[in-house]
Coordinates of C-alpha atoms in Angstrom, one line a residue:
Chain A
A1 CA 141.3 110.9 96.2
Q2 CA 140.7 113.7 94.7
S3 CA 137.8 114.5 92.2
V4 CA 136.5 117.8 90.4
T5 CA 133.3 119.5 90.3
Q6 CA 132.4 121.9 87.1
L7 CA 128.7 122.8 87.5
D8 CA 128.4 124.3 84.3
S9 CA 128.7 122.7 81.1
Q10 CA 128.6 125.5 79.1
V11 CA 128.2 129.6 79.4
P12 CA 127.0 131.7 76.7
V13 CA 128.0 135.2 77.1
F14 CA 128.5 138.2 75.3
E15 CA 131.5 140.1 73.8
E16 CA 132.5 142.6 76.7
A17 CA 130.3 140.9 79.8
P18 CA 132.6 139.4 82.8
V19 CA 132.1 135.8 83.0
E20 CA 133.1 133.2 86.1
L21 CA 133.5 129.6 85.1
R22 CA 133.0 127.6 88.7
C23 CA 135.3 125.0 89.9
N24 CA 134.6 122.9 93.2
Y25 CA 137.4 119.9 94.8
S26 CA 137.5 117.7 96.4
S27 CA 140.4 116.3 98.4
S28 CA 141.4 115.0 102.0
V29 CA 145.1 116.4 101.5
S30 CA 146.8 119.4 99.8
V31 CA 146.4 120.1 96.3
Y32 CA 147.6 122.1 93.5
L33 CA 144.9 123.4 91.2
F34 CA 145.2 124.4 87.2
W35 CA 143.0 125.9 84.8
Y36 CA 143.5 125.0 81.3
V37 CA 142.1 126.2 78.0
Q38 CA 140.8 123.9 74.7
Y39 CA 140.4 126.0 71.5
P40 CA 138.2 124.2 69.3
N41 CA 140.3 120.5 67.5
Q42 CA 143.2 121.8 69.5
G43 CA 145.6 120.3 72.5
L44 CA 145.3 121.6 76.0
Q45 CA 147.2 124.7 76.8
L46 CA 147.6 125.6 80.7
L47 CA 146.2 129.0 81.7
L48 CA 146.9 129.1 85.1
K49 CA 147.9 127.3 88.5
Y50 CA 148.1 127.8 91.9
L51 CA 150.9 125.6 93.5
S52 CA 151.1 128.1 96.9
G53 CA 151.4 131.8 98.3
S54 CA 149.1 134.0 97.2
T55 CA 146.1 132.9 96.4
L56 CA 144.7 135.2 93.2
V57 CA 146.8 134.1 90.1
E58 CA 146.8 135.5 87.2
S59 CA 147.4 134.5 83.6
I60 CA 148.6 136.9 80.6
N61 CA 145.2 136.7 78.5
G62 CA 143.4 139.1 81.9
F63 CA 141.9 135.7 83.6
E64 CA 142.3 135.3 86.7
A65 CA 141.2 132.5 89.8
E66 CA 141.5 132.6 93.4
F67 CA 141.8 129.8 95.4
N68 CA 139.6 128.8 98.7
K69 CA 140.8 126.8 100.8
S70 CA 137.2 127.0 102.9
Q71 CA 134.7 126.6 99.9
T72 CA 137.2 123.9 97.6
S73 CA 137.2 126.3 95.0
F74 CA 138.6 128.2 92.4
H75 CA 136.8 129.7 90.2
L76 CA 138.0 131.4 86.9
R77 CA 137.1 135.0 86.0
K78 CA 137.5 137.4 83.7
P79 CA 136.4 141.0 83.5
S80 CA 135.7 141.6 80.0
V81 CA 135.8 138.1 77.3
H82 CA 136.5 138.7 73.3
I83 CA 135.5 136.7 71.0
S84 CA 138.7 134.7 71.2
D85 CA 138.4 132.8 74.5
T86 CA 135.0 131.0 72.6
A87 CA 136.8 127.0 74.4
E88 CA 136.4 124.3 76.2
Y89 CA 138.1 125.5 79.7
F90 CA 139.0 122.4 82.2
C91 CA 139.9 122.2 85.9
A92 CA 142.4 119.8 87.4
V93 CA 143.8 118.9 90.6
S94 CA 146.8 117.1 91.6
R95 CA 147.7 115.4 94.2
T96 CA 150.7 117.7 95.8
G97 CA 153.9 115.6 95.9
F98 CA 152.5 113.3 92.6
Q99 CA 152.1 114.3 88.8
K100 CA 148.2 112.5 87.9
L101 CA 145.9 115.5 87.1
V102 CA 142.2 115.0 87.7
F103 CA 140.0 117.2 85.3
G104 CA 136.7 118.6 85.9
T105 CA 134.0 117.5 83.2
G106 CA 135.1 120.8 81.3
T107 CA 132.8 124.1 81.0
R108 CA 132.1 125.7 77.4
L109 CA 132.4 129.1 76.9
L110 CA 130.3 130.6 74.2
V111 CA 131.2 134.1 73.1
S112 CA 128.7 135.8 71.2
P113 CA 129.1 139.6 69.3
Chain B
D1 CA 159.9 124.0 67.3
T2 CA 156.9 121.8 68.8
A3 CA 157.0 120.8 72.5
V4 CA 154.5 118.1 72.7
S5 CA 154.4 116.1 69.4
Q6 CA 151.9 113.3 68.5
T7 CA 151.5 111.1 65.4
P8 CA 149.4 110.7 63.7
K9 CA 146.7 112.9 64.0
Y10 CA 143.7 111.4 63.3
L11 CA 143.5 107.1 62.7
V12 CA 140.3 105.7 61.1
T13 CA 140.2 102.0 61.3
Q14 CA 138.7 98.8 61.2
M15 CA 137.5 97.1 64.7
G16 CA 140.0 94.2 65.5
N17 CA 142.9 95.3 64.2
D18 CA 145.9 97.5 66.0
K19 CA 147.5 100.7 65.8
S20 CA 150.1 102.5 67.1
I21 CA 150.1 106.0 68.8
K22 CA 153.8 108.2 68.9
C23 CA 154.2 110.5 70.9
E24 CA 157.2 112.6 71.2
Q25 CA 158.8 115.5 74.1
N26 CA 161.5 118.0 72.8
L27 CA 161.2 119.9 76.2
G28 CA 163.9 117.8 78.2
H29 CA 160.8 116.2 80.7
D30 CA 161.8 113.3 82.5
T31 CA 157.6 112.1 83.4
M32 CA 155.2 111.9 79.9
Y33 CA 151.6 110.6 80.1
W34 CA 148.9 109.4 78.0
Y35 CA 145.6 110.4 78.6
K36 CA 141.5 109.7 76.9
Q37 CA 139.5 112.2 76.0
D38 CA 135.5 110.9 75.0
S39 CA 133.3 112.0 73.4
K40 CA 131.8 113.8 76.3
K41 CA 134.7 115.5 76.5
F42 CA 136.0 113.9 79.8
L43 CA 139.6 114.0 80.4
K44 CA 141.1 110.7 82.4
I45 CA 144.9 109.9 83.0
M46 CA 146.1 106.3 81.3
F47 CA 149.5 106.2 81.9
S48 CA 152.7 107.7 83.3
Y49 CA 156.3 107.0 82.8
N50 CA 158.8 108.7 84.8
N51 CA 162.7 107.8 82.8
K52 CA 161.1 104.7 81.1
E53 CA 159.6 103.4 84.0
L54 CA 155.4 102.8 84.5
I55 CA 154.5 104.8 87.5
I56 CA 150.9 105.6 87.0
N57 CA 148.9 102.4 85.6
E58 CA 144.7 103.5 85.7
T59 CA 143.0 100.4 85.0
V60 CA 143.3 100.1 81.4
P61 CA 142.4 97.4 79.4
N62 CA 145.5 95.3 78.9
R63 CA 145.0 95.5 75.5
F64 CA 146.6 99.0 76.0
S65 CA 150.4 98.7 76.2
P66 CA 152.6 101.7 76.6
K67 CA 156.3 101.9 75.4
S68 CA 159.2 104.2 76.5
P69 CA 162.1 103.5 74.8
D70 CA 164.1 107.0 75.7
K71 CA 163.0 109.4 78.3
A72 CA 161.6 111.6 75.3
H73 CA 158.9 109.4 73.4
L74 CA 155.9 107.6 74.6
N75 CA 153.9 105.8 72.1
L76 CA 151.0 103.5 72.6
H77 CA 149.6 100.3 71.4
I78 CA 146.3 99.2 70.8
N79 CA 145.4 95.8 70.5
S80 CA 142.2 94.4 69.2
L81 CA 140.6 97.9 68.7
E82 CA 136.6 98.3 69.5
L83 CA 134.4 100.9 69.3
G84 CA 134.7 102.3 72.7
D85 CA 138.2 103.3 72.5
S86 CA 137.0 105.4 69.6
A87 CA 138.2 108.8 71.7
V88 CA 141.3 111.8 70.9
Y89 CA 144.6 110.6 73.0
F90 CA 146.7 113.1 74.0
C91 CA 149.9 112.9 75.3
A92 CA 151.8 115.3 78.2
S93 CA 155.0 115.8 79.7
S94 CA 156.6 117.7 83.1
Q95 CA 159.1 117.7 84.9
T96 CA 159.4 116.3 88.2
G97 CA 161.3 116.9 91.2
P98 CA 161.4 118.9 94.6
G99 CA 160.8 122.7 94.7
T100 CA 158.6 124.9 92.9
E101 CA 160.8 125.6 90.4
Y102 CA 159.1 122.7 88.4
Q103 CA 156.1 124.4 88.2
E104 CA 153.5 120.6 88.6
T105 CA 152.9 122.0 84.6
Q106 CA 152.3 119.3 82.1
Y107 CA 152.4 120.4 78.5
F108 CA 150.1 118.6 76.2
G109 CA 150.6 117.3 72.9
P110 CA 147.7 118.8 69.6
G111 CA 146.1 115.0 69.9
T112 CA 145.4 112.0 68.0
R113 CA 141.4 111.6 67.3
L114 CA 140.9 107.4 66.4
L115 CA 137.6 106.6 65.0
V116 CA 137.0 102.9 65.1
L117 CA 134.8 102.0 62.5

């Protein structure tokens, strides 16, 4: 079975500062990795994903994540955050070939001016 | 143009009642899901249907019965509602198949906020 750990339940940061949201996973088989974002009172939106190939994946709004197989991590980073990045961020894993997403407990990113 | 839609958006009801939540997707996907998000924001899959066939059924009480009349719809009926059923229920869809062209991406609806009093 797969599992995901997001150690930080909340990350406060000032606007324009860099941020890293940590995600570690556990699996005995190969996996796909995802980051989803949930804005207040909204559904989840896919931010970025790793399926195969380059271990560094990027989103259109400046986030990036790096798949590190040896450390079983998929940390999310942004070099300079905006107030509008305030949201809940969920890391998720699925076993390759299966469609079942297993989510972490989420990290609330709070960006203040 | 909504890709995955759910109705109702909010549902407030009494314990013991029976209620349904509807989900529709217009993405042409062949797989649909129900997730439950509890008060601590933890998300867990409940069911998954592929081409109207149940493929994932997590340990969910049998008071919850999903129904898929066609590939584009997946409804969730809940009997004898309990206080612990209060949560946000998300529907999602994806397209399965070989090759990364299917991208393994699940698209989520806006959620249905269920409050059982």
